[in-house]
Amino acid sequence: MGVSPTMKEPEFPSEPPRLAGEAGDTARLLAQAEREFRGDLDESAAFRRLERTRRRRGSLVWLGTSAGVAAGLALLATGYRVGWRTTPIELTAEVRRTPPSKVIVATSAQPSRAAEPTSALAQVPDPSINTPPRVPAEAPSAPAPTEAKCREWSAAGRIERAVDCFRAVARGAGLQGEVALYEAARLTFDGLRDPNRALGLLAEYEKRFPGGAMRGEAAWLRVRAARDAGRLDEALASSEALLVSPAGRALASELHWLRGQIYQDNRKDCAQAASEFVSLVGEPGARGDEAEFRRAGCLEQLGRTSDAAQAYERYLTRSDAKRINQAKQRLSALRQ
Amino acid sequence: MELEASFNLRLVDDCVEGNSRAWRELHRRYFPIASAFLRKLGVCDRDLEDATQEVFLQVHKYLPRFRREAELSTWLYRICITQARQARRRARVSQALRGILSLVPAEHLVSQPAFCEDAARRRVEHALAALPAGERAAFVLYEMEGVPGKQIAEILRCPEATVWRRLHYARETFRAALGAKPESPPESSAREQTKR
């Protein structure tokens, strides 16, 4: 079973040419099979199902653990009350014996162990009532909000609280304030789905931090918020400015896709839309797939028959093409 | 590729922070890749929906622990390989149970698509089914997903030389199963004398 010491271990070629790149039946078969492997799956429906399952599993985990946590808390509370009740009884007896005006003076001389509950009891108007003192919900001097705390709120799904928290942190200057203001705008847009309010925060960001470290991210957020708020001229103008900036180069696909959608869906301007979608020709993934198909449709609407036919043919060579049947139908219609 | 990698890392960061749009975008980007990959690894259509869902449930659960030493796609492929193995195991068990209980197989209850619509896929699936699991994974990743050898070695957690060896034998078997002429074997030792 093992290799004979006198025989040389065979060497296998590394990075051989891929079968898909060869001329012949195998390559054609693999290309056709790739389209079929990727076809007929509804990603949106799968995502909805995924989220339902996640929520259901989260509920089951929550139900399971909350019962345990509740039991633990109940035990803790019971044990705490049992241990704590002795101290107030002893002290109320002391308070009864002493005039109220001298309570604080008397207890200040007590050892520190008794000092805390005594000062709390001094607030109780009727010492004969054995009720625990009211403990304030928050300490009198609450600590200043921190970015970490804001992110905790966000992770817990308390987006409104997180936004308020970041806005509080953003009152400060410097990078911390800048990042916090950007995060407030981003959460307002992504989490609260309020593009107009996000645009207000972004306007504040641009005023306070014109050359800030997050200006690229802020500009991209502004483009998307303006689009969602229906401020399309602003979206187009800001996306055009972003495209020519260094930060925008990394986002070129997203920007052209967004601009193409605005031109085609909102402005009904197929000429401009096609010129945007052309930048996504050849891009893998759902966005590239949709953009190529839309471009072909735009060219067809513009009456550019041969360009449209070429575009549909190009589309059909995509390994991940989702609208194969539609493209074939349009192509055969164009060729008639 | 660097832009893609940095965009993916930003996407991961946003997902970890609880950004629902980022999570939606991540699913939109990787769902077609994951589901097609699971199919190529032998997950049948009946189990594909569940297997793909399980992949993304794992992604969502362990994304905060994702170490950026490897690419996101490497990690995703690994999760898919594990889920495919589990799905195939479940399918074998249920097939055995159906045989024992003499239940009608599910395939016979659903009308089959026309032969021409997925003929290529069936031929390729038949050829892939002839490969052992390790060779199949290496073959699918290299020939069909276009993943470089070094990344395949990371995904499969084996040396790169092992990847090339598995690929060599996988290509032979695949071609033979398709009816094509197999490649000529290496000059040195015969296949049986080397450990797979």
Coordinates of C-alpha atoms in Angstrom, one line a residue:
Chain A
M1 CA 0.0 0.0 0.0
G2 CA 2.8 2.4 0.8
V3 CA 5.2 3.8 -1.7
S4 CA 8.4 1.8 -2.4
P5 CA 11.4 3.7 -1.2
T6 CA 13.1 3.1 -4.6
M7 CA 10.2 4.6 -6.6
K8 CA 9.8 8.2 -7.1
E9 CA 6.6 10.0 -5.9
P10 CA 4.8 11.0 -9.1
E11 CA 4.6 14.7 -9.6
F12 CA 1.3 16.1 -10.6
P13 CA 1.1 19.3 -12.6
S14 CA 0.0 22.3 -10.6
E15 CA -2.5 24.8 -12.0
P16 CA -3.2 22.8 -15.2
P17 CA -5.3 24.5 -17.8
R18 CA -8.9 24.2 -16.8
L19 CA -11.2 21.9 -18.7
A20 CA -13.6 24.8 -19.3
G21 CA -11.0 26.6 -21.3
E22 CA -10.3 23.8 -23.7
A23 CA -12.0 23.5 -27.1
G24 CA -14.3 20.5 -27.2
D25 CA -17.4 18.9 -25.9
T26 CA -16.2 18.8 -22.2
A27 CA -15.9 22.6 -22.1
R28 CA -19.3 23.2 -23.7
L29 CA -20.9 20.6 -21.4
L30 CA -19.4 22.3 -18.3
A31 CA -20.5 25.8 -19.5
Q32 CA -24.1 24.6 -20.2
A33 CA -24.2 22.6 -16.9
E34 CA -23.0 25.7 -15.0
R35 CA -26.0 27.7 -16.2
E36 CA -28.3 24.9 -15.2
F37 CA -26.7 24.5 -11.8
R38 CA -27.4 28.1 -11.1
G39 CA -30.8 28.4 -12.6
D40 CA -34.4 28.3 -11.1
L41 CA -33.6 29.2 -7.6
D42 CA -35.6 32.1 -6.0
E43 CA -33.1 33.9 -3.8
S44 CA -35.7 36.3 -2.4
A45 CA -38.0 33.5 -1.3
A46 CA -35.0 31.7 0.2
F47 CA -34.1 34.8 2.2
R48 CA -37.6 35.2 3.6
R49 CA -37.6 31.6 4.6
L50 CA -34.2 31.9 6.2
E51 CA -35.3 34.9 8.3
R52 CA -38.4 33.1 9.5
T53 CA -36.3 30.1 10.5
R54 CA -33.8 32.4 12.3
R55 CA -36.6 34.1 14.2
R56 CA -38.2 30.9 15.1
R57 CA -35.0 29.3 16.3
G58 CA -34.2 32.5 18.2
S59 CA -37.6 32.3 19.9
L60 CA -37.0 28.7 20.9
V61 CA -33.6 29.5 22.4
W62 CA -35.1 32.6 24.1
L63 CA -38.0 30.6 25.6
G64 CA -35.6 27.9 26.7
T65 CA -33.1 30.2 28.4
S66 CA -35.6 32.7 29.8
A67 CA -37.2 30.0 31.8
G68 CA -33.8 29.1 33.3
V69 CA -32.9 32.8 33.8
A70 CA -36.3 33.5 35.4
A71 CA -35.8 30.6 37.8
G72 CA -32.4 31.8 38.7
L73 CA -33.5 35.3 39.3
A74 CA -36.3 34.1 41.4
L75 CA -33.9 32.1 43.6
L76 CA -31.6 35.1 43.8
A77 CA -34.3 37.5 44.8
T78 CA -35.7 35.1 47.4
G79 CA -32.3 34.6 48.9
Y80 CA -31.5 38.3 48.8
R81 CA -34.8 39.2 50.6
V82 CA -34.3 36.6 53.2
G83 CA -30.8 37.8 53.9
W84 CA -31.7 41.5 53.7
R85 CA -34.8 41.6 55.9
T86 CA -32.9 41.2 59.1
T87 CA -30.9 44.4 58.7
P88 CA -33.9 46.8 58.2
I89 CA -35.7 45.2 61.2
E90 CA -32.8 45.9 63.5
L91 CA -32.4 49.4 62.2
T92 CA -36.1 50.3 62.4
A93 CA -35.9 49.4 66.0
E94 CA -33.0 51.7 66.4
V95 CA -34.8 54.5 64.5
R96 CA -37.9 54.1 66.7
R97 CA -35.8 54.6 69.8
T98 CA -34.1 57.7 68.4
P99 CA -35.8 61.0 67.4
P100 CA -35.8 61.5 63.6
S101 CA -33.6 64.5 63.7
K102 CA -30.8 62.5 65.3
V103 CA -31.0 59.5 62.9
I104 CA -28.5 60.7 60.5
V105 CA -26.1 61.9 63.1
A106 CA -26.4 58.6 65.0
T107 CA -25.9 56.5 62.0
S108 CA -22.9 58.4 60.8
A109 CA -21.0 57.0 63.7
Q110 CA -22.0 53.5 62.9
P111 CA -19.6 51.1 61.2
S112 CA -19.7 51.3 57.4
R113 CA -21.6 48.0 57.1
A114 CA -24.7 49.6 58.7
A115 CA -24.1 53.0 57.2
E116 CA -25.4 52.2 53.8
P117 CA -28.8 50.8 54.7
T118 CA -29.3 53.4 57.4
S119 CA -28.8 56.3 55.1
A120 CA -31.3 54.7 52.7
L121 CA -33.8 54.2 55.6
A122 CA -33.4 57.8 56.6
Q123 CA -35.4 58.6 53.5
V124 CA -38.4 56.4 54.7
P125 CA -41.1 58.7 56.1
D126 CA -42.7 56.1 58.4
P127 CA -40.2 53.7 60.0
S128 CA -42.9 51.4 61.2
I129 CA -43.5 50.4 57.6
N130 CA -41.1 47.7 56.8
T131 CA -40.7 48.5 53.1
P132 CA -37.4 48.6 51.3
P133 CA -36.2 52.0 50.4
R134 CA -36.6 53.3 46.8
V135 CA -33.4 52.8 45.0
P136 CA -33.1 55.3 42.1
A137 CA -33.2 53.5 38.7
E138 CA -30.0 55.3 37.6
A139 CA -27.2 56.7 39.5
P140 CA -27.5 60.5 40.0
S141 CA -24.5 61.1 37.8
A142 CA -24.9 58.9 34.7
P143 CA -21.7 58.2 32.8
A144 CA -21.3 59.9 29.5
P145 CA -22.3 57.7 26.5
T146 CA -19.5 55.8 24.8
E147 CA -19.2 54.5 21.3
A148 CA -19.1 51.0 22.8
K149 CA -22.4 51.5 24.5
C150 CA -24.0 52.9 21.4
R151 CA -22.9 49.8 19.5
E152 CA -24.4 47.6 22.2
W153 CA -27.7 49.3 21.7
S154 CA -27.4 48.8 18.0
A155 CA -26.5 45.1 18.3
A156 CA -29.4 44.6 20.6
G157 CA -31.7 46.0 18.0
R158 CA -32.5 49.3 19.9
I159 CA -31.8 51.4 16.9
E160 CA -33.5 54.6 18.1
R161 CA -31.5 54.4 21.3
A162 CA -28.3 53.8 19.4
V163 CA -28.9 56.8 17.2
D164 CA -29.5 59.0 20.2
C165 CA -26.4 57.6 21.8
F166 CA -24.3 58.3 18.8
R167 CA -25.6 61.8 18.4
A168 CA -24.7 62.4 22.0
V169 CA -21.1 61.1 21.4
A170 CA -21.1 63.2 18.2
R171 CA -21.3 66.4 20.2
G172 CA -17.6 65.9 20.8
A173 CA -14.9 67.1 18.3
G174 CA -12.3 65.0 16.6
L175 CA -12.4 61.6 15.0
Q176 CA -14.6 60.2 17.7
G177 CA -17.3 62.8 17.1
E178 CA -17.0 62.4 13.3
V179 CA -17.4 58.6 13.4
A180 CA -20.3 58.9 15.8
L181 CA -22.1 61.4 13.6
Y182 CA -21.6 59.2 10.6
E183 CA -22.8 56.1 12.5
A184 CA -25.9 58.0 13.6
A185 CA -26.7 58.9 10.0
R186 CA -26.0 55.3 8.8
L187 CA -28.2 53.7 11.4
T188 CA -31.0 56.2 10.8
F189 CA -30.9 55.2 7.1
D190 CA -30.2 51.5 7.4
G191 CA -32.0 50.7 10.7
L192 CA -34.8 53.3 11.0
R193 CA -35.4 53.5 7.2
D194 CA -35.6 57.3 7.5
P195 CA -33.7 58.7 4.6
N196 CA -34.8 62.3 5.1
R197 CA -33.6 62.3 8.7
A198 CA -30.4 60.6 7.6
L199 CA -29.8 63.4 5.0
G200 CA -30.2 66.0 7.8
L201 CA -27.5 64.2 9.8
L202 CA -25.3 64.0 6.7
A203 CA -25.7 67.7 6.1
E204 CA -24.5 68.3 9.6
Y205 CA -21.6 65.9 9.0
E206 CA -20.5 67.7 5.8
K207 CA -20.7 71.1 7.6
R208 CA -18.7 70.1 10.6
F209 CA -16.2 67.7 9.0
P210 CA -15.8 68.8 5.4
G211 CA -12.5 66.9 4.9
G212 CA -13.3 64.2 7.3
A213 CA -12.0 60.6 7.3
M214 CA -15.4 59.2 6.6
R215 CA -16.2 61.6 3.8
G216 CA -16.3 58.8 1.2
E217 CA -18.7 56.6 3.3
A218 CA -20.8 59.7 4.0
A219 CA -21.0 60.6 0.3
W220 CA -22.1 57.0 -0.6
L221 CA -24.7 57.1 2.2
R222 CA -25.9 60.5 0.9
V223 CA -26.4 59.1 -2.6
R224 CA -28.5 56.2 -1.3
A225 CA -30.5 58.3 1.1
A226 CA -31.2 60.9 -1.6
R227 CA -32.4 58.1 -3.9
D228 CA -34.7 56.6 -1.3
A229 CA -36.0 60.0 -0.3
G230 CA -37.0 60.6 -3.9
R231 CA -34.5 63.5 -4.2
L232 CA -33.3 62.1 -7.5
D233 CA -31.5 65.1 -8.8
E234 CA -29.5 65.2 -5.7
A235 CA -28.8 61.5 -5.9
L236 CA -27.5 61.8 -9.5
A237 CA -25.4 64.8 -8.8
S238 CA -23.8 63.4 -5.7
S239 CA -23.2 60.0 -7.3
E240 CA -21.5 61.8 -10.3
A241 CA -19.2 63.7 -7.9
L242 CA -18.5 60.5 -6.0
L243 CA -17.6 58.6 -9.2
V244 CA -14.8 60.9 -10.0
S245 CA -13.4 60.8 -6.5
P246 CA -10.8 58.3 -5.2
A247 CA -13.4 56.9 -2.7
G248 CA -15.9 56.4 -5.5
R249 CA -13.6 54.3 -7.7
A250 CA -14.1 51.3 -5.4
L251 CA -17.8 51.8 -5.6
A252 CA -18.1 52.2 -9.3
S253 CA -20.3 49.2 -9.9
E254 CA -22.7 50.1 -7.2
L255 CA -22.9 53.7 -8.4
H256 CA -23.4 52.9 -12.0
W257 CA -26.1 50.3 -11.0
L258 CA -27.9 52.9 -8.8
R259 CA -27.7 55.6 -11.5
G260 CA -28.9 53.2 -14.2
Q261 CA -31.9 52.3 -12.1
I262 CA -32.8 55.9 -11.5
Y263 CA -32.5 56.7 -15.2
Q264 CA -34.5 53.7 -16.3
D265 CA -37.1 53.3 -13.6
N266 CA -37.7 56.9 -12.5
R267 CA -36.6 59.1 -15.4
K268 CA -37.6 56.6 -18.2
D269 CA -34.4 57.6 -19.9
C270 CA -33.1 54.4 -21.6
A271 CA -30.3 56.2 -23.3
Q272 CA -28.7 57.3 -20.1
A273 CA -29.6 54.0 -18.4
A274 CA -27.8 52.0 -21.0
S275 CA -24.7 54.1 -20.7
E276 CA -24.7 53.3 -17.0
F277 CA -25.4 49.6 -17.3
V278 CA -22.6 49.1 -19.8
S279 CA -20.1 49.5 -17.0
L280 CA -21.5 46.4 -15.4
V281 CA -21.3 44.1 -18.5
G282 CA -19.3 41.0 -17.5
E283 CA -19.7 41.6 -13.8
P284 CA -20.5 38.3 -12.0
G285 CA -23.4 38.0 -9.7
A286 CA -27.0 39.1 -9.6
R287 CA -26.3 42.8 -10.1
G288 CA -24.2 42.2 -13.2
D289 CA -26.9 39.7 -14.5
E290 CA -29.7 42.2 -14.0
A291 CA -27.7 45.1 -15.5
E292 CA -26.8 43.3 -18.7
F293 CA -30.4 42.2 -19.2
R294 CA -31.7 45.7 -18.6
R295 CA -29.2 47.2 -20.9
A296 CA -30.3 44.9 -23.7
G297 CA -33.9 45.8 -23.0
C298 CA -33.0 49.5 -23.1
L299 CA -31.2 49.2 -26.5
E300 CA -34.3 47.4 -27.8
Q301 CA -36.6 50.2 -26.6
L302 CA -34.3 52.7 -28.3
G303 CA -34.8 50.9 -31.6
R304 CA -31.1 49.9 -31.7
T305 CA -32.0 46.4 -33.0
S306 CA -28.6 45.0 -33.8
D307 CA -27.0 46.4 -30.7
A308 CA -29.9 44.9 -28.6
A309 CA -29.5 41.5 -30.3
Q310 CA -25.7 41.6 -29.6
A311 CA -26.5 42.5 -26.0
Y312 CA -28.9 39.6 -25.6
E313 CA -26.4 37.2 -27.2
R314 CA -23.7 38.4 -24.8
Y315 CA -26.1 38.0 -21.9
L316 CA -26.8 34.4 -22.9
T317 CA -23.1 33.6 -22.6
R318 CA -23.2 34.4 -18.9
S319 CA -22.7 31.4 -16.7
D320 CA -25.1 32.7 -14.1
A321 CA -27.8 34.1 -16.4
K322 CA -31.2 34.0 -14.7
R323 CA -33.4 35.2 -17.5
I324 CA -32.4 32.8 -20.2
N325 CA -35.8 32.1 -21.6
Q326 CA -36.8 35.8 -21.7
A327 CA -33.5 36.7 -23.4
K328 CA -34.1 34.0 -26.0
Q329 CA -37.6 35.2 -26.6
R330 CA -36.5 38.8 -27.1
L331 CA -33.6 37.6 -29.4
S332 CA -35.9 35.6 -31.6
A333 CA -38.4 38.5 -31.7
L334 CA -35.6 40.8 -32.8
R335 CA -34.4 38.5 -35.5
Q336 CA -37.8 38.1 -37.2
Chain B
M1 CA -9.9 41.1 -6.4
E2 CA -8.5 43.4 -3.7
L3 CA -11.5 45.7 -4.0
E4 CA -13.8 42.7 -3.8
A5 CA -12.0 41.4 -0.7
S6 CA -12.2 44.8 1.0
F7 CA -15.8 45.2 0.1
N8 CA -16.5 41.8 1.6
L9 CA -14.8 42.7 4.8
R10 CA -16.9 45.9 5.0
L11 CA -19.9 43.8 4.4
V12 CA -18.9 41.4 7.2
D13 CA -18.3 44.3 9.6
D14 CA -21.7 45.8 8.8
C15 CA -23.4 42.4 9.3
V16 CA -21.7 41.8 12.6
E17 CA -23.0 45.2 13.7
G18 CA -26.5 44.1 13.0
N19 CA -27.0 46.0 9.7
S20 CA -30.0 44.2 8.1
R21 CA -29.3 45.6 4.7
A22 CA -25.7 44.3 4.7
W23 CA -27.0 40.8 5.7
R24 CA -29.5 41.0 2.8
E25 CA -26.7 42.0 0.4
L26 CA -24.5 39.2 1.6
H27 CA -27.2 36.7 1.1
R28 CA -28.0 38.1 -2.3
R29 CA -24.3 37.9 -3.4
Y30 CA -23.5 34.4 -2.1
F31 CA -26.8 32.5 -2.3
P32 CA -26.4 31.6 -6.0
I33 CA -22.8 30.6 -5.4
A34 CA -23.6 28.5 -2.4
S35 CA -26.6 26.7 -3.8
A36 CA -24.9 25.9 -7.1
F37 CA -21.8 24.6 -5.2
L38 CA -24.0 22.4 -3.0
R39 CA -25.6 20.9 -6.1
K40 CA -22.2 20.2 -7.6
L41 CA -21.2 18.4 -4.4
G42 CA -24.1 16.1 -4.9
V43 CA -26.9 17.6 -2.8
C44 CA -30.1 16.6 -4.5
D45 CA -32.8 19.1 -5.4
R46 CA -35.1 17.8 -2.7
D47 CA -32.6 18.7 0.0
L48 CA -31.0 21.7 -1.6
E49 CA -33.3 24.3 0.0
D50 CA -32.7 23.0 3.5
A51 CA -29.0 22.6 2.9
T52 CA -28.6 26.1 1.6
Q53 CA -30.6 27.5 4.4
E54 CA -28.5 25.7 6.9
V55 CA -25.3 27.2 5.3
F56 CA -26.6 30.7 5.8
L57 CA -27.8 30.0 9.3
Q58 CA -24.2 28.9 10.1
V59 CA -22.8 31.9 8.4
H60 CA -25.1 34.2 10.4
K61 CA -24.3 32.4 13.7
Y62 CA -20.5 32.3 13.3
L63 CA -19.9 35.5 11.3
P64 CA -18.8 37.4 14.5
R65 CA -16.1 34.8 14.9
F66 CA -14.9 35.0 11.3
R67 CA -11.2 35.6 11.4
R68 CA -10.0 37.6 8.4
E69 CA -7.0 35.5 7.8
A70 CA -8.8 33.7 5.0
E71 CA -11.2 35.1 2.4
L72 CA -14.9 35.0 3.0
S73 CA -15.4 32.7 0.1
T74 CA -13.0 30.2 1.5
W75 CA -15.0 30.1 4.7
L76 CA -18.2 29.8 2.9
Y77 CA -17.0 26.9 0.7
R78 CA -15.9 25.1 3.9
I79 CA -19.3 25.5 5.4
C80 CA -20.9 24.3 2.2
I81 CA -18.7 21.2 2.1
T82 CA -19.7 20.3 5.6
Q83 CA -23.4 20.8 4.9
A84 CA -23.2 18.8 1.7
R85 CA -21.6 15.9 3.6
Q86 CA -24.4 16.0 6.1
A87 CA -27.1 16.3 3.4
R88 CA -25.7 13.3 1.6
R89 CA -25.7 11.3 4.8
R90 CA -29.3 12.2 5.5
A91 CA -30.2 11.3 2.0
R92 CA -28.6 7.9 2.3
V93 CA -30.4 7.3 5.6
S94 CA -33.8 8.3 4.2
Q95 CA -33.2 6.2 1.1
A96 CA -32.4 3.2 3.2
L97 CA -35.5 3.8 5.3
R98 CA -37.6 4.1 2.2
G99 CA -36.2 0.8 1.0
I100 CA -37.0 -0.8 4.3
L101 CA -40.5 0.6 4.5
S102 CA -41.1 0.1 0.7
L103 CA -42.1 3.8 0.4
V104 CA -42.4 5.3 -3.1
P105 CA -39.3 7.4 -3.7
A106 CA -40.1 11.2 -3.8
E107 CA -38.6 11.5 -7.3
H108 CA -41.4 9.3 -8.7
L109 CA -44.1 11.6 -7.3
V110 CA -42.9 14.7 -9.0
S111 CA -42.9 15.1 -12.7
Q112 CA -39.5 15.3 -14.2
P113 CA -38.4 18.2 -16.3
A114 CA -38.0 17.7 -20.0
F115 CA -34.7 16.0 -20.8
C116 CA -33.3 18.8 -22.9
E117 CA -33.7 21.4 -20.2
D118 CA -31.1 20.0 -17.8
A119 CA -29.4 17.3 -19.8
A120 CA -26.0 18.8 -19.5
R121 CA -26.4 19.1 -15.8
R122 CA -27.5 15.5 -15.4
R123 CA -24.5 14.3 -17.4
V124 CA -22.1 16.3 -15.4
E125 CA -23.8 15.2 -12.1
H126 CA -23.5 11.6 -13.2
A127 CA -19.8 12.1 -13.9
L128 CA -19.2 13.9 -10.7
A129 CA -21.0 11.1 -8.8
A130 CA -18.2 8.8 -9.9
L131 CA -15.7 10.8 -7.9
P132 CA -14.8 10.1 -4.3
A133 CA -15.8 13.0 -2.0
G134 CA -12.3 14.5 -1.7
E135 CA -11.6 14.4 -5.4
R136 CA -15.0 15.7 -6.2
A137 CA -14.5 18.7 -4.0
A138 CA -11.1 19.5 -5.5
F139 CA -12.5 19.1 -9.0
V140 CA -15.6 21.2 -8.5
L141 CA -13.6 24.0 -6.8
Y142 CA -10.9 24.1 -9.5
E143 CA -12.7 23.3 -12.7
M144 CA -16.2 24.7 -12.0
E145 CA -15.7 27.4 -9.4
G146 CA -12.4 28.6 -10.7
V147 CA -10.8 28.7 -7.3
P148 CA -6.9 28.7 -7.3
G149 CA -5.1 25.7 -5.9
K150 CA -3.7 27.5 -2.9
Q151 CA -7.2 28.5 -1.8
I152 CA -8.5 25.0 -2.4
A153 CA -5.8 23.7 -0.1
E154 CA -7.0 26.1 2.6
I155 CA -10.6 25.1 2.1
L156 CA -9.9 21.4 2.2
R157 CA -7.3 21.8 4.8
C158 CA -4.7 19.7 3.0
P159 CA -1.3 20.4 1.3
E160 CA -1.4 21.9 -2.1
A161 CA 0.3 18.8 -3.6
T162 CA -2.6 16.8 -2.4
V163 CA -4.9 19.1 -4.2
W164 CA -3.1 18.5 -7.5
R165 CA -3.0 14.8 -7.0
R166 CA -6.7 14.6 -6.3
L167 CA -7.4 16.9 -9.3
H168 CA -5.4 14.8 -11.6
Y169 CA -7.3 11.6 -10.7
A170 CA -10.6 13.4 -10.7
R171 CA -10.1 14.7 -14.2
E172 CA -9.2 11.1 -15.4
T173 CA -12.4 9.7 -13.8
F174 CA -14.5 12.6 -14.9
R175 CA -13.5 12.3 -18.5
A176 CA -13.9 8.5 -18.4
A177 CA -17.4 8.9 -17.0
L178 CA -18.3 11.4 -19.7
G179 CA -17.0 9.0 -22.3
A180 CA -14.0 11.1 -23.3
K181 CA -10.5 9.8 -23.7
P182 CA -8.7 9.9 -20.3
E183 CA -5.4 11.8 -19.8
S184 CA -2.2 9.7 -19.9
P185 CA -1.0 8.7 -16.4
P186 CA 2.2 10.2 -14.9
E187 CA 5.5 8.4 -15.9
S188 CA 6.4 7.2 -12.4
S189 CA 4.6 4.8 -10.1
A190 CA 1.3 3.3 -10.9
R191 CA -1.8 4.8 -9.3
E192 CA -2.4 1.8 -6.9
Q193 CA 1.0 2.3 -5.3
T194 CA 0.3 5.8 -4.2
K195 CA -1.8 6.6 -1.2
R196 CA -4.8 8.8 -2.0

